[in-house]
XYZ file of C-alpha atoms in Angstrom:
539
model
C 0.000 0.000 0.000
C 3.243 2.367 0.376
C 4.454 1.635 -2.223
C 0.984 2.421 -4.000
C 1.002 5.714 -2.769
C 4.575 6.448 -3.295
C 4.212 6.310 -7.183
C 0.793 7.592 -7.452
C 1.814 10.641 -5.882
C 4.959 10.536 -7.927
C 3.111 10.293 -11.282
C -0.207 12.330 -10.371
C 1.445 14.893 -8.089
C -1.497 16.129 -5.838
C -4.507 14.357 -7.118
C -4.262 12.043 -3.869
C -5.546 14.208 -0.709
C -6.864 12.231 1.729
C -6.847 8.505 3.079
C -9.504 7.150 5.305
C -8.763 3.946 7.290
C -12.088 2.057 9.267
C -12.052 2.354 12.822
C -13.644 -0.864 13.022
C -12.639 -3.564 10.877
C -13.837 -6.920 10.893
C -11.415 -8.792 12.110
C -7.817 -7.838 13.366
C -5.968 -8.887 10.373
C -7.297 -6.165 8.394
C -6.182 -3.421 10.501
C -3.854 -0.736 9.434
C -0.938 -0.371 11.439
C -0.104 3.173 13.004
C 3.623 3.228 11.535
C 1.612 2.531 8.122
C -0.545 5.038 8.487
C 1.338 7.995 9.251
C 4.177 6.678 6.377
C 1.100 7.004 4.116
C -0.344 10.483 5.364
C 3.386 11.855 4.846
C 3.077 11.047 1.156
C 0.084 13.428 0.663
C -0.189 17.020 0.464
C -0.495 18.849 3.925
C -3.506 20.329 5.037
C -4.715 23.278 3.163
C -4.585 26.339 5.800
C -6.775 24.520 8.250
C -9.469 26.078 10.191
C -10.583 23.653 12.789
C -8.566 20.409 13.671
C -10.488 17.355 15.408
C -9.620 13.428 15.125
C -10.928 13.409 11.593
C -7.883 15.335 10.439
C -5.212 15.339 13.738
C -3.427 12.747 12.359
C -2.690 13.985 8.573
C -1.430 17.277 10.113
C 0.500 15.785 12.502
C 2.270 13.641 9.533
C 2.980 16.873 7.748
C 3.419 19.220 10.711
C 6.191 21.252 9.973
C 4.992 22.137 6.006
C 1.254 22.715 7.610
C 0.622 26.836 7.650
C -1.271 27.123 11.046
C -1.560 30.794 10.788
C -5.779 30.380 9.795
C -6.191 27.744 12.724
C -8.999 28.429 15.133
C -9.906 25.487 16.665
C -8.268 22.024 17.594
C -10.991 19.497 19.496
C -9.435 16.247 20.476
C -12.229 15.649 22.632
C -12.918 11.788 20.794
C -9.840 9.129 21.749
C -8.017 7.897 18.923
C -6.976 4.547 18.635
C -4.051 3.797 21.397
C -1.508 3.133 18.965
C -2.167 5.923 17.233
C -2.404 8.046 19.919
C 1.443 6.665 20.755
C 2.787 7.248 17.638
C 1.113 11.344 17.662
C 3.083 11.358 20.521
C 6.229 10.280 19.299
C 6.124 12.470 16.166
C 5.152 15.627 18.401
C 8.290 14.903 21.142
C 10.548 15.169 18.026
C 9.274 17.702 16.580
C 9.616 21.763 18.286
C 6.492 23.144 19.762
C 3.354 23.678 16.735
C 1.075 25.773 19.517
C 3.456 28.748 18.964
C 2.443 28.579 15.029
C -1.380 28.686 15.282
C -1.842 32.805 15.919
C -5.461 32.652 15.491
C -6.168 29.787 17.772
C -9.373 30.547 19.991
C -10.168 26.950 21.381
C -8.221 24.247 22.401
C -9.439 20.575 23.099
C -6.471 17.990 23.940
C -4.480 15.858 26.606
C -1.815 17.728 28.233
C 1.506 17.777 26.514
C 4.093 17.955 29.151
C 4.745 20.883 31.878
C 6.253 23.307 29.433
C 3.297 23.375 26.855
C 2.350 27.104 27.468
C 5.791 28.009 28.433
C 5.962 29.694 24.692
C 2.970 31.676 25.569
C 4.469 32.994 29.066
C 7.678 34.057 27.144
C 5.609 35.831 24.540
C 3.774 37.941 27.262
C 6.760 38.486 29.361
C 8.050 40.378 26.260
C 4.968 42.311 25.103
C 4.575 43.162 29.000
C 7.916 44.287 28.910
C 8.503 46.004 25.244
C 11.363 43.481 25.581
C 11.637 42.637 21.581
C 15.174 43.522 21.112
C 16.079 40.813 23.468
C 13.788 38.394 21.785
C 16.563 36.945 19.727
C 17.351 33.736 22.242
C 13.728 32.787 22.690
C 12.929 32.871 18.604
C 16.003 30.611 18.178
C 14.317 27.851 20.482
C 10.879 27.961 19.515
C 10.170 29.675 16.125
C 11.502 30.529 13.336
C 9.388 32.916 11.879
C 10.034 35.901 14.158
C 8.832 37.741 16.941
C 5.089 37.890 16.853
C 3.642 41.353 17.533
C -0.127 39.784 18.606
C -0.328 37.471 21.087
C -2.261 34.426 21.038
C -5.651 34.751 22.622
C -7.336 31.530 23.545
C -10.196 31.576 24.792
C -11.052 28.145 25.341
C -8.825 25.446 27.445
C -9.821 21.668 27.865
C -7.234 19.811 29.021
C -7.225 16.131 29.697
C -5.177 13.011 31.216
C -3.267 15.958 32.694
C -0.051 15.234 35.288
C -1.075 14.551 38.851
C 0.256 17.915 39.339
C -0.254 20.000 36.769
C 0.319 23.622 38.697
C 3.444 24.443 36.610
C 1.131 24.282 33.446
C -1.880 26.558 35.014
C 0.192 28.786 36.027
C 1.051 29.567 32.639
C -1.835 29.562 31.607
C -3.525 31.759 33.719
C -1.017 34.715 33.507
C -0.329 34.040 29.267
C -4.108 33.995 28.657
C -5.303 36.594 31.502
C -7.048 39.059 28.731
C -8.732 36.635 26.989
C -9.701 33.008 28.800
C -13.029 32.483 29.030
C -13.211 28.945 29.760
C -10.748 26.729 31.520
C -10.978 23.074 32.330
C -8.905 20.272 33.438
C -8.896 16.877 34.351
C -6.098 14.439 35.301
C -5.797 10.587 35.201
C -8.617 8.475 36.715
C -7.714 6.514 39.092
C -9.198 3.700 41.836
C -7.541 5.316 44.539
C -9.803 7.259 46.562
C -7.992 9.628 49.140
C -9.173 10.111 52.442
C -9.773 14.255 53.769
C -7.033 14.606 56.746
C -6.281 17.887 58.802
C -4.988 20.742 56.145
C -2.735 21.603 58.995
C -0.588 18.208 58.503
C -0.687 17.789 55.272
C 1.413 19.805 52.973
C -1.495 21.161 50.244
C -0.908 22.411 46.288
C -3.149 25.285 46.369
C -4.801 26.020 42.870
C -5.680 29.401 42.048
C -3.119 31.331 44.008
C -2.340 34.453 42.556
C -4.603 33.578 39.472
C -6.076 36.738 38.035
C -9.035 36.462 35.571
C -11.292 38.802 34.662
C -12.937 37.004 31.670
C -13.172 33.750 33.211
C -17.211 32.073 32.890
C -15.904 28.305 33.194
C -13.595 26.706 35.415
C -13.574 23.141 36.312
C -10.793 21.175 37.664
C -11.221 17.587 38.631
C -8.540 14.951 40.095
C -8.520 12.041 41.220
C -5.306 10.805 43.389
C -5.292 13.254 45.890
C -7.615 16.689 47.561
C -8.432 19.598 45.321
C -7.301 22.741 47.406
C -8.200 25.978 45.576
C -7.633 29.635 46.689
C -10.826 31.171 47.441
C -9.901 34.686 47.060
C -8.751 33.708 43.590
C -12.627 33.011 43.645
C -13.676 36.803 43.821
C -10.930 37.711 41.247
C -13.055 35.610 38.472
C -15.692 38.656 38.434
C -16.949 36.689 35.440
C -17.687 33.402 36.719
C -20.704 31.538 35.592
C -20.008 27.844 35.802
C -17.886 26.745 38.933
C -16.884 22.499 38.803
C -14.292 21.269 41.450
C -13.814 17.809 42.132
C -11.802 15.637 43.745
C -12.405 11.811 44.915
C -12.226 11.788 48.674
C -14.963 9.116 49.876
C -14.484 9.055 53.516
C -13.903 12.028 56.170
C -14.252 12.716 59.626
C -16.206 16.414 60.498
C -13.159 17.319 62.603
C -10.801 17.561 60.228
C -13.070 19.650 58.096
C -11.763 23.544 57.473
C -14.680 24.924 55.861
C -14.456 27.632 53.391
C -15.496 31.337 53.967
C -18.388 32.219 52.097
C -17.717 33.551 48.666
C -19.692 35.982 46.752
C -20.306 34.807 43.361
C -22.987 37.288 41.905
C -23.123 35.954 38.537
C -22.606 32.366 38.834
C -25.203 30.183 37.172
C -23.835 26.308 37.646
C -22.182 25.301 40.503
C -20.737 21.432 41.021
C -18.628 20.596 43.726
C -17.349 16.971 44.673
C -15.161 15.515 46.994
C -13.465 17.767 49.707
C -14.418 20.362 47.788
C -18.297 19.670 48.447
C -17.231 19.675 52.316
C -15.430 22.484 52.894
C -18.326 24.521 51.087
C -19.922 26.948 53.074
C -23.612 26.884 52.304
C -24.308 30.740 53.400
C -22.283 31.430 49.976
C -25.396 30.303 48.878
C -27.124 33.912 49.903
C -24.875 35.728 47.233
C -25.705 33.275 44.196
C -28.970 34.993 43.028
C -28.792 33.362 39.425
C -27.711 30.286 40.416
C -29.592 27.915 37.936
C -27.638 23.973 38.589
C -26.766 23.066 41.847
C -24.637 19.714 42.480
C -23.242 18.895 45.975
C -22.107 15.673 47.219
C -19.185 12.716 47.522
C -20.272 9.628 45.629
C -18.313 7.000 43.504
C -19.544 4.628 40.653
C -20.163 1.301 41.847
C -18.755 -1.162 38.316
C -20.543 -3.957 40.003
C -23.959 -2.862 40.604
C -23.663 -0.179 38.233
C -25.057 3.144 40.369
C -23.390 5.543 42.449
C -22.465 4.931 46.280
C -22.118 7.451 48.671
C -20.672 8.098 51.740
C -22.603 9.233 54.884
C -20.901 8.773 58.484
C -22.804 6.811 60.731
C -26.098 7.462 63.060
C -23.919 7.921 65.811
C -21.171 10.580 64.263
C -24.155 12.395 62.560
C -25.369 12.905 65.863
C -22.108 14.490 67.333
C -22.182 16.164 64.205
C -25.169 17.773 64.757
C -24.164 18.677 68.122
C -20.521 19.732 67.483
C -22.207 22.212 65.137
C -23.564 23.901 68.199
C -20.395 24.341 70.096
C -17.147 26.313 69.579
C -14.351 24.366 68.365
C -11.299 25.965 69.508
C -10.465 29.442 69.153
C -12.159 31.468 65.642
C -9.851 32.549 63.027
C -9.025 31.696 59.807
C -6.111 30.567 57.882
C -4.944 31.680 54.536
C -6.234 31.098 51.223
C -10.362 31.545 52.346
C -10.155 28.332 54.711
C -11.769 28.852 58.037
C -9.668 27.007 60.017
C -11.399 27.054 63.507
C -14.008 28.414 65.352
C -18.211 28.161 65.147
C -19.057 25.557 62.272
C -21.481 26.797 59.546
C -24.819 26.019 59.993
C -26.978 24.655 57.509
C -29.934 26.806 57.500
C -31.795 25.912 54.440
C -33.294 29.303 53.865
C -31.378 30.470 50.638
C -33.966 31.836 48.457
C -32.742 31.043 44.537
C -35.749 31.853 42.131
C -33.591 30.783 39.096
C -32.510 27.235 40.403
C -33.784 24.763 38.065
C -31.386 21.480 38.870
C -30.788 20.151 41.816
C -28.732 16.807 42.595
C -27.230 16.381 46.034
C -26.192 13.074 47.850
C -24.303 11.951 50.701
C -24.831 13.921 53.809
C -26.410 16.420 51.923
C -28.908 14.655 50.440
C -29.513 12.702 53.907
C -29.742 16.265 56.003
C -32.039 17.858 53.138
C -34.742 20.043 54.324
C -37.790 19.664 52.177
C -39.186 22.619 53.838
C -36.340 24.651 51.458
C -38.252 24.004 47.876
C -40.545 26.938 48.819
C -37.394 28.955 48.200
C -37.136 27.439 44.797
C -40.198 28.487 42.790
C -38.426 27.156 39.186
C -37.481 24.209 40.406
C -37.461 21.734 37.373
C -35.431 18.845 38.238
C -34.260 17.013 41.452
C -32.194 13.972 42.628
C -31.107 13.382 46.180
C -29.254 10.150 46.798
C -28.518 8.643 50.246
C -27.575 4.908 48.667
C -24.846 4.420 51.131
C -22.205 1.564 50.703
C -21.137 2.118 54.240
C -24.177 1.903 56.473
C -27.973 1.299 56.162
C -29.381 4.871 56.280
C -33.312 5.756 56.557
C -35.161 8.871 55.799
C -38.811 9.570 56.966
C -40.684 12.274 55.264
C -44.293 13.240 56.585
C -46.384 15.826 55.618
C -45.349 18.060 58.021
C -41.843 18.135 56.086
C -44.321 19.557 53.027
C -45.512 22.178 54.637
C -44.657 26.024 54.383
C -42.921 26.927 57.223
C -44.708 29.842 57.893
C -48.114 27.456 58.554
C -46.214 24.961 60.845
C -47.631 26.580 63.730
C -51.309 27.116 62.136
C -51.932 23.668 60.387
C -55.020 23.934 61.607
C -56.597 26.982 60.708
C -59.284 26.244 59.276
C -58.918 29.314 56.598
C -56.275 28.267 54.483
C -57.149 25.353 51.572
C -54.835 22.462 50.929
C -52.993 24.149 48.389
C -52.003 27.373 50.323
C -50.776 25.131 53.208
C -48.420 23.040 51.327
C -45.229 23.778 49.480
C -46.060 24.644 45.692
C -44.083 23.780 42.856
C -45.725 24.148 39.637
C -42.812 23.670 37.612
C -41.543 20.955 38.981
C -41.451 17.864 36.198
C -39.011 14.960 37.592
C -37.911 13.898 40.910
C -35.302 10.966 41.448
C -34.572 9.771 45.008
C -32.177 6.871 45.348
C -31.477 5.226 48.491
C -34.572 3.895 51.013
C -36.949 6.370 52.365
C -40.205 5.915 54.293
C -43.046 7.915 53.483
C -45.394 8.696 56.201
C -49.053 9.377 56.059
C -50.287 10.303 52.617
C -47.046 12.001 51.427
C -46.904 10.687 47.921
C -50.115 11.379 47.383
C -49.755 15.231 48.294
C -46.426 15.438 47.081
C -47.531 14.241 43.130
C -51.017 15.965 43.278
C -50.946 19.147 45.289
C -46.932 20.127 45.682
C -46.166 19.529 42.108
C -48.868 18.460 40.027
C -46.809 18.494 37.080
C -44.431 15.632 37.636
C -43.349 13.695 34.333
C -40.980 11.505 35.768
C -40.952 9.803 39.555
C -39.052 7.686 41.353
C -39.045 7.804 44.696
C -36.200 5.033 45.830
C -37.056 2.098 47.881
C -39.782 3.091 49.771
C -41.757 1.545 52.718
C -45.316 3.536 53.703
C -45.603 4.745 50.565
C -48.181 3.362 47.666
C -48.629 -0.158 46.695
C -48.452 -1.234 42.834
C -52.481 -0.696 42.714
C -52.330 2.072 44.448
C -49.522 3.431 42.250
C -51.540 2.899 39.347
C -54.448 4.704 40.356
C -52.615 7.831 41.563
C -50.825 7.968 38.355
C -54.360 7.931 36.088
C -54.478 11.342 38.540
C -51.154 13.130 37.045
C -52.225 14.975 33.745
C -48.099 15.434 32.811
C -46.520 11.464 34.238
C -44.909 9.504 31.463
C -42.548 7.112 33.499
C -42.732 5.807 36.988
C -40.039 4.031 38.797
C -41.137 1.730 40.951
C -38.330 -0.119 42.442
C -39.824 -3.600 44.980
C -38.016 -6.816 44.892
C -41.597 -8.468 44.302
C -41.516 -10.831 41.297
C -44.619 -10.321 39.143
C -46.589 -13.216 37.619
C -48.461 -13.305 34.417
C -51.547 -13.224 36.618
C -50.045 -10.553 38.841
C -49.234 -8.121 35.708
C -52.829 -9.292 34.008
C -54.510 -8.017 37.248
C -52.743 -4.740 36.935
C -53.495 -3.658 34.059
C -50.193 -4.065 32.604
C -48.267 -5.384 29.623
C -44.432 -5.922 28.686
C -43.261 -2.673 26.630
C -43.242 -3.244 23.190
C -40.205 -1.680 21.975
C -42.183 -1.304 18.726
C -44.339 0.991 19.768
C -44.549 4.718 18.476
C -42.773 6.889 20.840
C -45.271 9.474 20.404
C -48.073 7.708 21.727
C -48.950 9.281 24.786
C -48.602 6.359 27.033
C -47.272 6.389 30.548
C -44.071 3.581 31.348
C -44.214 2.096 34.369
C -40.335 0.360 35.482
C -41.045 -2.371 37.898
C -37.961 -4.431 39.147
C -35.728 -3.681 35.689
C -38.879 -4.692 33.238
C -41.082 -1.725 31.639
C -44.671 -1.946 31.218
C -47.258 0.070 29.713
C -50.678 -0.054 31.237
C -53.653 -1.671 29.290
C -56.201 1.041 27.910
C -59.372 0.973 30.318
């Protein structure tokens, strides 16, 4: 096949441009070798002043890097894996080749694993020397990385996704955040997975890598970080430097914790933020009251949970009964002298409270699990009147955890006290949320009373979606059936019991097995019982 190419291009000069090679071939014998592959793609013509670069393409330019012009590039999205062995050889060719980053002037948005801890070191020269009006003296650094001469515009990305990145990958932030100040408007990176999941010890024994300090960017709406072999510390006064931010991810993979050791963060005043997602340590050491200065806030994610590969669903962790409780009463005592340590960490003193009265009338997600999930206040949805979307997820792998919910916990707070005036109808007494269309619990939960009842026909009489967990107290499969003949808007109800259901059993309900055949936009409502769907029978 070389050898094909070699004289086609030599007699028809041009006339081949591309190759294509399957992805998936039918069996391994047909596959095209890497080393084959890029010996081909050298024999072609190099991309025509590329605009946008993803895995369609990455590979012919990286064949024919250095006769490439990169001057009209934009965009590079790696965000689709390539084939390993292709991905080793890229790798190969790049390490022996001098930096291409420096070449693409235009380049707005950039999609790729990391590429050592020098990758933006270019860019950081560059600035240094613009900052400085240091051209004259620009001699040494052209020599080593370009050789087209000193560049009078700077490169102004405005888009970084990094992935697979070092463990420790501060050296390359670094240079990122002071090369790309002006312009970065979205920054996100993510290191190697890993099993290991590290446990939260005492800041104050354990040396910390604190992201963030000394960061300074105005233009910043996106930043997520996420690692996974040890805690994400990040400078919270680097926080209200991002005057900008709208989307706030941090993540790390600590499981397991003890409340002492917790150093909580001061609250932070994020006035335009819109998603916020915070995992791991960094889901502990939030302090909830930062919740007063998020007015727009429209996602909210909090908790510490890991996939579980065997069962397939997500485990959390939530201490015991018995450290909840001294929790709960620690929170109520003084723990040591107040103060706080550097970096926004409160290190000591009166724990924050969880007050549950943050009023967000654009919050339209919410997920939370773990201890958050298990603490949840129900009494807080009157605060969210756009409420769309909910999950809370107390599936512990640790211990057997319980939550009751009566209709006292569905009640505005303001009529605890007169339940019983006579005055007020059902639907002024209870929580209202109109716009409410799914809610997912996972985990067991007991439902007093008539609490599903009210919760899927007066609270939010909406609902398309339910499931409410395991559930004891709650409806029976009749019961279920009839309520949901009640809900104008259901189209799928989880109903997860361990009871097997017979031919006779199903007939009796009303049921039948889904028919995957069936037209999707038949209003119908799917009921998932124990892994199987059903549809229920026309009256």
């Amino acid at each position: 096949m070389v050898q094909f190419v070699r004289q086609h291009t030599s007699i028809h000069n041009n006339v081949l441009q591309s190759v294509e090679v399957p992805r998936y071939l039918p069996t391994p014998s047909r596959h095209c070798p890497a080393d084959i592959l890029f010996e081909i793609l050298a024999l072609l013509p190099p991309l025509e002043n590329p605009r946008s670069i993803d895995t369609s393409n990455w590979c012919a330019l990286v064949a024919r890097l250095p006769d490439t012009n990169l001057n009209y590039l934009e965009s590079i999205d790696l965000t689709s894996a390539l084939e390993v062995e292709q991905a080793e050889m890229i790798a190969k060719l790049l390490s022996d080749q001098p930096p291409f980053l420096p070449r693409c002037r235009t380049l707005k948005r950039l999609v790729m694993d990391t590429l050592g801890p020098d990758m933006f070191h270019w860019a950081v020269l560059e600035k240094m020397q613009r900052d400085k009006g240091r051209q004259r003296e620009s001699n040494m650094c052209r020599n080593l990385f370009w050789r087209d001469g000193y560049y009078d515009d700077l490169v102004s990305l405005r888009s970084i996704r990094l992935f697979n990145a070092e463990p420790l990958v501060l050296e390359v932030l670094r240079d990122i955040a002071f090369a790309f100040r002006d312009t970065l408007e979205e920054l996100t990176v993510e290191d190697f997975e890993t099993f290991e999941t590290p446990e939260l010890t005492d800041m104050e024994t354990t040396s910390q890598v604190v992201y963030g300090k000394d960061w300074d960017l105005p233009c910043l709406r996106t930043l997520s970080l996420k690692v996974h072999c040890f805690q994400l510390c990040f400078d919270l006064d680097a926080l209200q430097r991002f005057r900008a931010l709208e989307s706030l991810c941090l993540r790390d993979s600590v499981m397991t914790y003890n409340h002492h050791d917790i150093w909580s963060w001061s609250p932070v005043h994020l006035p335009l933020l819109k998603k916020l997602k915070l995992s791991g340590s960094p889901a502990l050491r939030f302090n909830l009251a930062s919740l007063h200065h998020s007015p727009r806030l429209e996602e909210l994610t909090l908790g510490l949970s890991v996939f579980d590969q065997t069962r397939h669903s997500f485990d959390c962790y939530i201490p015991s009964p018995e450290d909840l409780e001294r929790e709960d009463s620690d929170d109520h005592e003084l723990l040591g002298t107040p103060g706080t340590v550097s970096h926004g960490y409160q290190s000591t003193g009166r724990r924050p409270r969880w007050t549950w009265d943050w009023y967000l009338s654009e919050l339209s997600n919410l997920h939370l699990d773990a201890v958050f999930a298990y603490k949840f206040d129900f009494q807080w949805l009157q605060h969210l009147p756009n409420l769309q979307h909910i999950r809370l997820n107390i599936a512990s792998g640790n211990y057997f955890h319980v939550q009751f919910i009566s209709l006292k916990d569905l009640l505005k707070r303001k009529e605890e006290q007169q339940d019983k005036d006579e005055n007020h109808t059902v639907s002024d007494r209870y929580i209202s949320l109109p716009k409410l269309e799914s809610i997912d619990l996972g985990g067991y939960w007991n439902f007093l009373d008539k609490v599903v009842e009210t919760l899927c026909l007066v609270v939010s009489p909406n609902l398309r979606r339910v499931n409410l967990g395991y559930n004891d107290g709650g409806c029976t499969l009749q019961e279920w059936i009839a309520l949901s003949r009640k809900m104008p808007c259901i189209e799928r109800l989880d109903l997860n019991t361990n009871t097997l259901l017979t031919c006779d059993r199903i007939k009796e309900l009303g049921l039948t097995p889904q028919d995957i055949w069936d037209d999707p936009k038949q209003k119908r409502i799917v009921y998932k019982i124990g892994g199987t769907c059903y549809d229920l029978l026309d009256p």
